[in-house]
CSV table of C-alpha atoms and ligand atoms in Angstrom, one decimal:
chain,number,residue,atom,x,y,z
A,100,MET,CA,32.9,345.8,80.1
A,101,THR,CA,31.8,344.3,83.4
A,102,LYS,CA,28.2,344.8,84.4
A,103,SER,CA,27.1,345.3,87.9
A,104,PHE,CA,24.8,342.8,89.7
A,105,ASP,CA,22.0,345.2,89.3
A,106,GLN,CA,22.5,345.5,85.6
A,107,LYS,CA,22.7,341.8,85.2
A,108,LEU,CA,19.5,341.4,87.0
A,109,SER,CA,17.8,343.9,84.7
A,110,ASP,CA,19.2,342.1,81.7
A,111,TYR,CA,17.8,338.8,83.1
A,112,ALA,CA,14.4,340.5,83.5
A,113,ASP,CA,14.6,341.9,80.0
A,114,LEU,CA,15.5,338.4,78.6
A,115,ILE,CA,12.5,336.9,80.4
A,116,VAL,CA,10.0,339.6,79.0
A,117,HIS,CA,11.4,339.9,75.4
A,118,ILE,CA,12.7,336.5,74.5
A,119,GLY,CA,11.0,334.2,77.1
A,120,LEU,CA,7.4,335.5,77.2
A,121,ASN,CA,7.6,337.9,74.3
A,122,VAL,CA,5.2,340.3,75.9
A,123,GLN,CA,2.9,342.1,73.5
A,124,PRO,CA,1.7,345.7,73.8
A,125,GLY,CA,-1.7,345.8,75.7
A,126,GLN,CA,-1.1,342.3,77.2
A,127,LYS,CA,-1.5,341.2,80.8
A,128,VAL,CA,1.4,339.5,82.5
A,129,VAL,CA,1.4,337.2,85.6
A,130,VAL,CA,4.5,336.4,87.7
A,131,SER,CA,4.0,333.1,89.5
A,132,GLY,CA,6.0,330.3,91.0
A,133,LYS,CA,6.8,326.6,90.4
A,134,ASN,CA,3.9,324.4,89.6
A,135,LEU,CA,2.0,327.6,88.5
A,136,PHE,CA,-0.5,327.8,91.3
A,137,ARG,CA,2.4,328.5,93.7
A,138,GLY,CA,3.6,332.1,93.9
A,139,ALA,CA,7.0,333.4,93.3
A,140,PRO,CA,9.3,332.9,96.2
A,141,LEU,CA,9.8,335.9,98.5
A,142,HIS,CA,13.6,335.8,98.0
A,143,SER,CA,13.1,336.4,94.3
A,144,ALA,CA,11.6,339.9,94.9
A,145,PRO,CA,14.6,341.8,93.5
A,146,LEU,CA,14.2,340.0,90.2
A,147,VAL,CA,10.4,340.0,90.2
A,148,ARG,CA,10.3,343.8,90.5
A,149,LYS,CA,12.6,344.1,87.5
A,150,ILE,CA,10.4,341.8,85.5
A,151,VAL,CA,7.3,343.9,86.4
A,152,GLU,CA,9.2,347.1,85.2
A,153,SER,CA,10.5,345.5,82.1
A,154,ALA,CA,7.0,344.2,81.2
A,155,TYR,CA,5.4,347.6,81.6
A,156,LYS,CA,8.2,349.1,79.5
A,157,ALA,CA,7.4,346.5,76.8
A,158,GLY,CA,3.8,347.8,76.8
A,159,ALA,CA,2.0,345.4,79.2
A,160,ARG,CA,-1.4,346.8,80.3
A,161,PHE,CA,-1.4,345.1,83.8
A,162,VAL,CA,1.2,343.0,85.7
A,163,ASP,CA,0.0,340.8,88.5
A,164,VAL,CA,2.4,339.0,91.0
A,165,PHE,CA,1.5,336.0,93.1
A,166,TRP,CA,3.8,335.5,96.1
A,167,ASP,CA,4.6,332.6,98.2
A,168,ASP,CA,6.7,331.7,101.2
A,169,ASP,CA,8.0,328.1,101.5
A,170,GLN,CA,8.5,328.4,105.3
A,171,SER,CA,4.8,329.0,105.7
A,172,GLN,CA,4.2,325.7,103.9
A,173,LEU,CA,6.4,323.9,106.4
A,174,VAL,CA,4.3,325.4,109.2
A,175,ARG,CA,1.2,323.9,107.7
A,176,PHE,CA,2.9,320.5,107.6
A,177,ALA,CA,3.8,320.9,111.3
A,178,HIS,CA,0.5,322.2,112.7
A,179,ALA,CA,-2.4,321.8,110.2
A,180,PRO,CA,-5.1,319.1,111.0
A,181,ARG,CA,-3.8,315.8,109.6
A,182,ASP,CA,-7.0,315.4,107.6
A,183,SER,CA,-6.8,318.8,105.9
A,184,PHE,CA,-4.3,318.2,103.1
A,185,GLU,CA,-6.9,318.0,100.5
A,186,GLU,CA,-7.7,321.7,101.1
A,187,PHE,CA,-6.6,323.8,98.2
A,188,PRO,CA,-6.6,327.5,97.4
A,189,THR,CA,-9.0,327.2,94.5
A,190,TRP,CA,-9.2,330.9,94.0
A,191,ARG,CA,-5.5,330.7,92.8
A,192,THR,CA,-6.2,328.2,90.0
A,193,ARG,CA,-9.4,330.2,89.0
A,194,ALA,CA,-7.4,333.4,88.9
A,195,LEU,CA,-4.6,331.8,86.8
A,196,HIS,CA,-7.2,330.2,84.5
A,197,GLU,CA,-8.9,333.5,83.9
A,198,TYR,CA,-5.6,335.2,83.0
A,199,ALA,CA,-4.5,332.4,80.8
A,200,ALA,CA,-7.8,332.1,79.0
A,201,GLY,CA,-7.7,335.8,78.4
A,202,GLY,CA,-4.2,335.4,76.7
A,203,ALA,CA,-2.0,336.7,79.5
A,204,SER,CA,1.6,335.7,79.6
A,205,ILE,CA,2.7,333.7,82.7
A,206,VAL,CA,6.3,333.4,84.0
A,207,SER,CA,7.1,330.8,86.7
A,208,ILE,CA,9.9,331.6,89.0
A,209,TYR,CA,11.5,328.4,90.3
A,210,GLY,CA,13.6,329.0,93.5
A,211,GLU,CA,12.3,326.7,96.1
A,212,ASP,CA,14.4,324.7,98.6
A,213,PRO,CA,15.0,321.4,97.0
A,214,ASP,CA,15.0,319.7,100.4
A,215,LEU,CA,12.0,321.5,101.8
A,216,PHE,CA,9.9,318.4,102.5
A,217,ASN,CA,12.7,316.2,103.8
A,218,GLY,CA,11.6,314.9,107.1
A,219,GLN,CA,7.9,315.5,106.5
A,220,ASP,CA,5.3,312.7,106.5
A,221,PRO,CA,5.7,311.3,102.9
A,222,ALA,CA,1.9,310.5,102.9
A,223,LEU,CA,1.0,314.1,103.5
A,224,VAL,CA,3.6,315.3,101.0
A,225,THR,CA,2.0,313.0,98.4
A,226,GLN,CA,-1.5,314.0,99.3
A,227,ALA,CA,-0.7,317.6,99.0
A,228,GLN,CA,1.0,317.0,95.6
A,229,ARG,CA,-1.9,314.9,94.3
A,230,THR,CA,-4.4,317.6,95.4
A,231,MET,CA,-2.4,320.2,93.6
A,232,GLU,CA,-2.1,318.1,90.4
A,233,LYS,CA,-5.9,317.5,90.4
A,234,HIS,CA,-6.7,321.2,90.6
A,235,MET,CA,-4.1,322.1,88.1
A,236,GLN,CA,-5.6,320.0,85.3
A,237,PRO,CA,-7.6,322.7,83.5
A,238,GLN,CA,-4.5,325.1,83.6
A,239,MET,CA,-2.3,322.2,82.3
A,240,GLU,CA,-4.7,321.8,79.4
A,241,LEU,CA,-4.3,325.4,78.4
A,242,LEU,CA,-0.5,325.2,78.8
A,243,MET,CA,-0.1,322.0,76.7
A,244,LYS,CA,-2.1,323.7,73.9
A,245,ASN,CA,0.1,326.8,74.2
A,246,ALA,CA,-3.0,328.8,74.7
A,247,TYR,CA,-0.8,331.5,76.2
A,248,SER,CA,2.9,332.3,76.4
A,249,TRP,CA,4.6,330.8,79.4
A,250,LEU,CA,8.2,330.4,80.7
A,251,LEU,CA,10.1,328.8,83.6
A,252,VAL,CA,13.2,330.4,84.9
A,253,SER,CA,15.4,329.8,88.0
A,254,VAL,CA,16.6,331.9,90.9
A,255,PRO,CA,19.1,330.5,93.5
A,256,HIS,CA,17.9,329.1,96.8
A,257,PRO,CA,20.7,328.8,99.4
A,258,ASN,CA,20.2,325.0,99.7
A,259,TRP,CA,20.3,324.5,95.9
A,260,ALA,CA,23.4,326.7,95.6
A,261,ALA,CA,25.0,324.6,98.3
A,262,LYS,CA,24.4,321.3,96.3
A,263,VAL,CA,26.0,322.9,93.1
A,264,PHE,CA,28.9,324.6,94.8
A,265,PRO,CA,29.8,322.4,97.8
A,266,GLU,CA,33.4,323.4,97.7
A,267,LEU,CA,32.6,327.1,98.4
A,268,PRO,CA,32.1,328.7,101.9
A,269,ALA,CA,28.3,329.0,102.6
A,270,ASP,CA,28.3,332.8,102.3
A,271,GLN,CA,29.6,332.6,98.7
A,272,GLN,CA,27.4,329.9,97.3
A,273,VAL,CA,24.3,332.0,96.3
A,274,ASP,CA,26.5,334.6,94.6
A,275,ALA,CA,28.3,331.9,92.8
A,276,MET,CA,24.9,330.4,91.6
A,277,TRP,CA,23.7,333.8,90.5
A,278,GLU,CA,27.0,334.3,88.4
A,279,GLN,CA,26.4,330.8,87.0
A,280,ILE,CA,22.8,331.6,86.0
A,281,PHE,CA,23.9,334.8,84.4
A,282,LYS,CA,26.6,333.1,82.4
A,283,LEU,CA,24.4,330.1,81.3
A,284,CYS,CA,21.7,332.6,80.2
A,285,ARG,CA,24.2,334.7,78.2
A,286,ILE,CA,23.7,337.7,80.5
A,287,ASP,CA,27.4,338.2,80.4
A,288,ARG,CA,27.2,339.2,76.7
A,289,GLU,CA,27.0,342.8,75.9
A,290,ASP,CA,23.5,342.5,74.4
A,291,PRO,CA,21.9,339.3,75.8
A,292,VAL,CA,18.6,339.7,73.8
A,293,ALA,CA,20.6,339.9,70.5
A,294,ALA,CA,22.8,337.0,71.6
A,295,TRP,CA,19.6,334.9,72.2
A,296,LYS,CA,18.2,335.8,68.8
A,297,GLU,CA,21.3,334.6,67.2
A,298,HIS,CA,21.5,331.5,69.4
A,299,ILE,CA,17.8,330.6,68.7
A,300,ALA,CA,18.4,331.0,64.9
A,301,GLN,CA,21.3,328.6,65.0
A,302,LEU,CA,19.0,326.0,66.9
A,303,GLN,CA,16.3,326.4,64.3
A,304,ASP,CA,18.8,326.0,61.5
A,305,ALA,CA,20.0,322.7,62.8
A,306,ALA,CA,16.3,321.5,63.5
A,307,LYS,CA,15.3,322.5,60.0
A,308,TYR,CA,18.3,320.8,58.4
A,309,LEU,CA,17.6,317.5,60.3
A,310,ASN,CA,13.8,317.7,59.6
A,311,GLU,CA,14.6,317.9,55.8
A,312,LYS,CA,17.2,315.1,56.1
A,313,GLN,CA,14.8,312.7,57.8
A,314,TYR,CA,17.7,310.3,58.7
A,315,ASP,CA,16.8,306.7,59.3
A,316,ALA,CA,19.2,306.5,62.2
A,317,LEU,CA,22.1,308.2,64.1
A,318,HIS,CA,25.4,306.5,64.9
A,319,TYR,CA,27.3,307.8,68.0
A,320,THR,CA,31.0,307.2,68.7
A,321,ALA,CA,33.1,308.3,71.6
A,322,PRO,CA,35.3,306.5,74.2
A,323,GLY,CA,33.1,303.8,75.5
A,324,THR,CA,30.3,304.5,73.1
A,325,ASP,CA,29.4,302.8,69.8
A,326,PHE,CA,25.7,303.1,69.5
A,327,THR,CA,23.0,303.3,66.8
A,328,VAL,CA,19.5,304.4,67.4
A,329,GLY,CA,16.7,304.4,64.7
A,330,LEU,CA,14.5,307.5,64.0
A,331,PRO,CA,10.9,306.8,63.2
A,332,ALA,CA,9.5,308.0,59.8
A,333,GLY,CA,7.9,311.4,60.4
A,334,HIS,CA,10.1,312.3,63.4
A,335,LEU,CA,10.2,316.0,64.1
A,336,TRP,CA,13.2,317.9,65.5
A,337,ASN,CA,12.1,320.6,67.9
A,338,SER,CA,14.1,323.5,69.3
A,339,ALA,CA,13.8,326.5,71.6
A,340,GLN,CA,10.6,328.1,70.6
A,341,SER,CA,6.9,327.6,70.4
A,342,ASP,CA,3.9,329.5,69.1
A,343,THR,CA,0.8,330.4,71.1
A,344,MET,CA,-2.6,329.6,69.5
A,345,ASN,CA,-2.8,333.3,68.4
A,346,GLY,CA,0.6,333.2,66.8
A,347,VAL,CA,3.0,334.8,69.3
A,348,THR,CA,6.4,333.1,69.3
A,349,PHE,CA,7.9,332.5,72.8
A,350,THR,CA,10.7,330.5,74.5
A,351,PRO,CA,9.3,328.4,77.3
A,352,ASN,CA,12.8,327.6,78.8
A,353,LEU,CA,15.7,329.8,79.6
A,354,PRO,CA,18.3,328.7,79.1
A,355,THR,CA,17.8,326.3,76.3
A,356,GLU,CA,20.5,324.6,74.2
A,357,GLU,CA,19.0,321.4,72.7
A,358,ILE,CA,17.2,320.3,69.5
A,359,PHE,CA,15.3,317.1,70.2
A,360,THR,CA,13.1,314.4,68.7
A,361,LEU,CA,12.2,310.8,69.6
A,362,GLY,CA,14.0,307.6,68.9
A,363,ASP,CA,12.5,304.3,67.6
A,364,LYS,CA,11.7,302.3,70.7
A,365,ASN,CA,12.4,299.1,68.8
A,366,ARG,CA,15.7,300.1,67.1
A,367,ALA,CA,18.7,300.8,69.4
A,368,GLU,CA,22.0,298.7,69.3
A,369,GLY,CA,25.3,298.9,71.0
A,370,THR,CA,26.9,300.5,74.0
A,371,LEU,CA,26.3,304.0,75.4
A,372,LYS,CA,28.5,305.5,78.0
A,373,ALA,CA,27.2,308.4,80.1
A,374,SER,CA,29.4,311.5,80.1
A,375,MET,CA,28.0,312.9,83.4
A,376,PRO,CA,26.5,311.4,86.5
A,377,LEU,CA,22.7,311.0,86.8
A,378,SER,CA,20.8,312.1,89.8
A,379,TYR,CA,17.8,309.8,90.2
A,380,GLY,CA,15.5,309.2,93.1
A,381,GLY,CA,17.9,311.0,95.4
A,382,ARG,CA,20.9,308.9,94.5
A,383,LEU,CA,23.9,309.8,92.2
A,384,ILE,CA,24.6,307.2,89.5
A,385,GLU,CA,28.2,307.6,88.4
A,386,ASP,CA,30.4,306.4,85.6
A,387,PHE,CA,27.8,304.2,83.9
A,388,SER,CA,27.1,302.6,80.6
A,389,MET,CA,24.3,300.6,79.0
A,390,VAL,CA,24.2,297.9,76.4
A,391,PHE,CA,21.1,298.0,74.0
A,392,LYS,CA,19.9,295.1,71.9
A,393,ASP,CA,16.6,295.2,69.8
A,394,GLY,CA,15.8,298.6,71.2
A,395,ARG,CA,16.0,297.5,74.9
A,396,VAL,CA,18.7,297.8,77.6
A,397,VAL,CA,20.1,294.3,78.2
A,398,ASP,CA,23.1,295.1,80.4
A,399,VAL,CA,24.3,298.0,82.6
A,400,LYS,CA,27.4,298.9,84.4
A,401,ALA,CA,27.9,301.7,87.0
A,402,GLY,CA,30.8,302.8,89.1
A,403,LYS,CA,28.3,303.9,91.8
A,404,ASN,CA,24.7,303.2,92.5
A,405,GLU,CA,24.3,300.5,89.8
A,406,GLN,CA,21.2,299.3,91.6
A,407,ALA,CA,19.5,302.7,91.3
A,408,LEU,CA,20.1,302.5,87.5
A,409,LYS,CA,18.7,299.0,87.4
A,410,ASP,CA,15.6,300.1,89.4
A,411,LEU,CA,15.0,302.9,86.9
A,412,LEU,CA,15.2,300.7,83.9
A,413,ASP,CA,12.9,298.1,85.4
A,414,VAL,CA,10.0,300.6,86.2
A,415,ASP,CA,8.2,299.1,83.1
A,416,ASP,CA,9.2,297.8,79.6
A,417,GLY,CA,9.4,301.4,78.2
A,418,ALA,CA,11.8,302.5,80.9
A,419,GLY,CA,14.6,300.5,79.2
A,420,ARG,CA,13.9,302.0,75.8
A,421,VAL,CA,14.8,305.3,74.2
A,422,GLY,CA,12.2,308.1,74.3
A,423,GLU,CA,14.1,311.2,73.5
A,424,ILE,CA,17.2,312.0,71.5
A,425,ALA,CA,18.7,315.5,72.0
A,426,LEU,CA,21.7,317.2,70.4
A,427,VAL,CA,23.7,320.0,72.2
A,428,PRO,CA,27.0,321.2,71.0
A,429,HIS,CA,29.9,320.9,73.5
A,430,SER,CA,30.6,324.6,73.2
A,431,SER,CA,27.3,325.5,74.9
A,432,PRO,CA,27.8,327.4,78.1
A,433,ILE,CA,26.2,324.7,80.3
A,434,ALA,CA,28.5,322.1,78.8
A,435,GLN,CA,31.5,324.3,79.5
A,436,SER,CA,30.5,324.8,83.1
A,437,GLY,CA,31.1,321.0,83.7
A,438,ARG,CA,28.8,321.1,86.6
A,439,LEU,CA,25.8,319.1,87.7
A,440,PHE,CA,23.0,321.4,88.7
A,441,TYR,CA,20.4,318.9,90.2
A,442,ASN,CA,17.8,320.9,88.2
A,443,THR,CA,16.2,319.7,85.0
A,444,LEU,CA,16.2,323.1,83.3
A,445,TYR,CA,20.0,323.2,83.5
A,446,ASP,CA,21.1,319.6,83.4
A,447,GLU,CA,18.8,318.7,80.4
A,448,ASN,CA,20.7,321.4,78.4
A,449,ALA,CA,24.3,320.4,79.5
A,450,ALA,CA,25.2,317.9,76.6
A,451,SER,CA,23.8,315.8,73.9
A,452,HIS,CA,21.5,313.3,75.8
A,453,ILE,CA,19.1,310.5,75.5
A,454,ALA,CA,16.1,309.9,77.6
A,455,VAL,CA,14.9,306.5,78.4
A,456,GLY,CA,11.1,306.3,78.9
A,457,ARG,CA,8.2,308.2,77.5
A,458,ALA,CA,8.5,310.0,74.1
A,459,TYR,CA,6.9,313.4,73.5
A,460,ARG,CA,3.9,313.1,71.2
A,461,PHE,CA,4.7,316.3,69.4
A,462,THR,CA,8.1,314.9,68.3
A,463,LEU,CA,6.3,312.8,65.7
A,464,LYS,CA,4.2,314.1,62.8
A,465,GLY,CA,0.5,313.8,63.9
A,466,GLY,CA,1.6,312.2,67.2
A,467,GLU,CA,-0.6,314.3,69.3
A,468,SER,CA,-3.8,313.1,67.8
A,469,MET,CA,-2.7,309.3,67.4
A,470,SER,CA,-4.1,306.6,69.6
A,471,ALA,CA,-1.6,305.0,72.0
A,472,GLU,CA,-1.5,301.9,69.8
A,473,ASP,CA,-0.7,303.9,66.6
A,474,PHE,CA,1.9,306.0,68.4
A,475,ALA,CA,3.6,302.7,69.6
A,476,ALA,CA,3.3,301.1,66.2
A,477,ALA,CA,5.1,304.1,64.7
A,478,GLY,CA,8.0,303.5,67.1
A,479,GLY,CA,7.0,306.0,69.9
A,480,ASN,CA,7.9,304.8,73.4
A,481,TYR,CA,5.6,304.9,76.4
A,482,SER,CA,6.6,304.7,80.0
A,483,LEU,CA,5.7,306.2,83.4
A,484,VAL,CA,9.2,307.7,83.5
A,485,HIS,CA,11.2,310.0,81.3
A,486,VAL,CA,14.8,310.3,82.5
A,487,ASP,CA,17.5,312.2,80.6
A,488,PHE,CA,21.2,311.3,80.9
A,489,MET,CA,24.1,313.1,79.3
A,490,ILE,CA,26.3,311.3,76.7
A,491,GLY,CA,27.8,314.2,74.7
A,492,SER,CA,31.4,315.4,75.1
A,493,ALA,CA,34.2,317.0,73.2
A,494,GLU,CA,35.1,313.4,72.0
A,495,MET,CA,31.8,312.6,70.5
A,496,ASP,CA,31.2,312.0,66.8
A,497,ILE,CA,27.7,311.5,65.4
A,498,ASP,CA,26.8,310.4,61.9
A,499,GLY,CA,23.3,310.5,60.3
A,500,ILE,CA,22.4,307.4,58.4
A,501,THR,CA,20.2,307.8,55.3
A,502,LYS,CA,17.5,305.3,54.3
A,503,ASP,CA,19.9,303.8,51.8
A,504,GLY,CA,22.6,303.3,54.5
A,505,ALA,CA,25.0,306.2,53.7
A,506,LYS,CA,26.8,307.9,56.6
A,507,GLU,CA,26.9,311.7,56.7
A,508,PRO,CA,28.8,313.7,59.4
A,509,LEU,CA,26.5,315.5,61.8
A,510,MET,CA,28.8,316.3,64.7
A,511,ARG,CA,32.6,316.0,65.0
A,512,LYS,CA,34.4,316.4,68.4
A,513,GLY,CA,31.1,317.5,69.9
A,514,GLU,CA,30.4,320.3,67.5
A,515,TRP,CA,28.0,320.6,64.4
A,516,ALA,CA,29.7,319.2,61.3
A,517,TYR,CA,26.9,319.3,58.8
A,518,LYS,CA,26.9,321.7,55.9
A,519,GLY,CA,23.5,323.2,55.8
B,298,ZN,ZN1,16.1,317.0,76.2
B,299,ZN,ZN1,14.1,314.9,78.2
């Protein structure tokens, strides 16, 4: 059965409403844009209308849509008074906050031009960004506490599609990007919502197994890789779903393929070879590997842009240490695409990966309420940066190492090998 584009768009909207937000009867729903206070991009209207329809069909009491137009932002940068970039539409954050505090669901549609601000005065761009971050704080606090269900999804922008599909003629790139999004979000399956329920159950199964195992370390082997990383006592493996404060289960990222925890910032040894390029600070670092000793990177090699990699690892002491460890089977749709998406939502789910830099507090038991010193003493890393790079492949084997030093198979040739 091949679905029409219209049917796939409807299925994407249903996935957002039922698996992503998990809209409850009587609830209010807001459709917004990237960074929350921004509205949904105008070109996402065909999807947004279907989300509105799907939400009402799921029993929503009221659905509100915030719109935005990135070209109007550019006009501001061209003509607005230079001293006006601390102006902010405060009504938008008040509106969002009112909805969120009242338990509404909020979906953020990300479809901006990745190069929108290229060529604009960097000082003004930074000022606008800081102003936004300042006004977003009360909203971010609600979001970090999961006071409401929220979700981030992508729609193609022509300039994004051009980066991902440079080999295609310009008039085919956006269509190819849509097809790719549908495939990666399992919209090509007959019943995508059922497919996601099954997928999420598998992720939870793996996370539960690893949480019970509480391995002392993981050992990775692949061509160019022989690497061991410690796992702090009390580490927690997380997967796709979160619960709101009033107990509604939602899925904040679509797609999502990873289960993840933190590594011990003082225990990483050996050589780790990346399996995909890393896009960092506008430069593409290719064919690279790192050597770790006593938890910190002591040597790097890169086929291209080695200096960019060194710059990243030198941001601060934590930038050269492990913050996150994530496992993704090689059979996941994103891994199978073999593409670089220049978009964290997709690239972070492409393969088993490691992040250097900051560890997430919630990946350690009690981590959210610990002092910075206690978190560090438990092995939790801190840095200004958190940068993920892909290491997984069809050739990667991973063993769990128990506290008494026994090795148990966790992944073989890129796929789960544990017996749960
Ligand atoms: Zn991750
Ligand atoms: Zn990460």
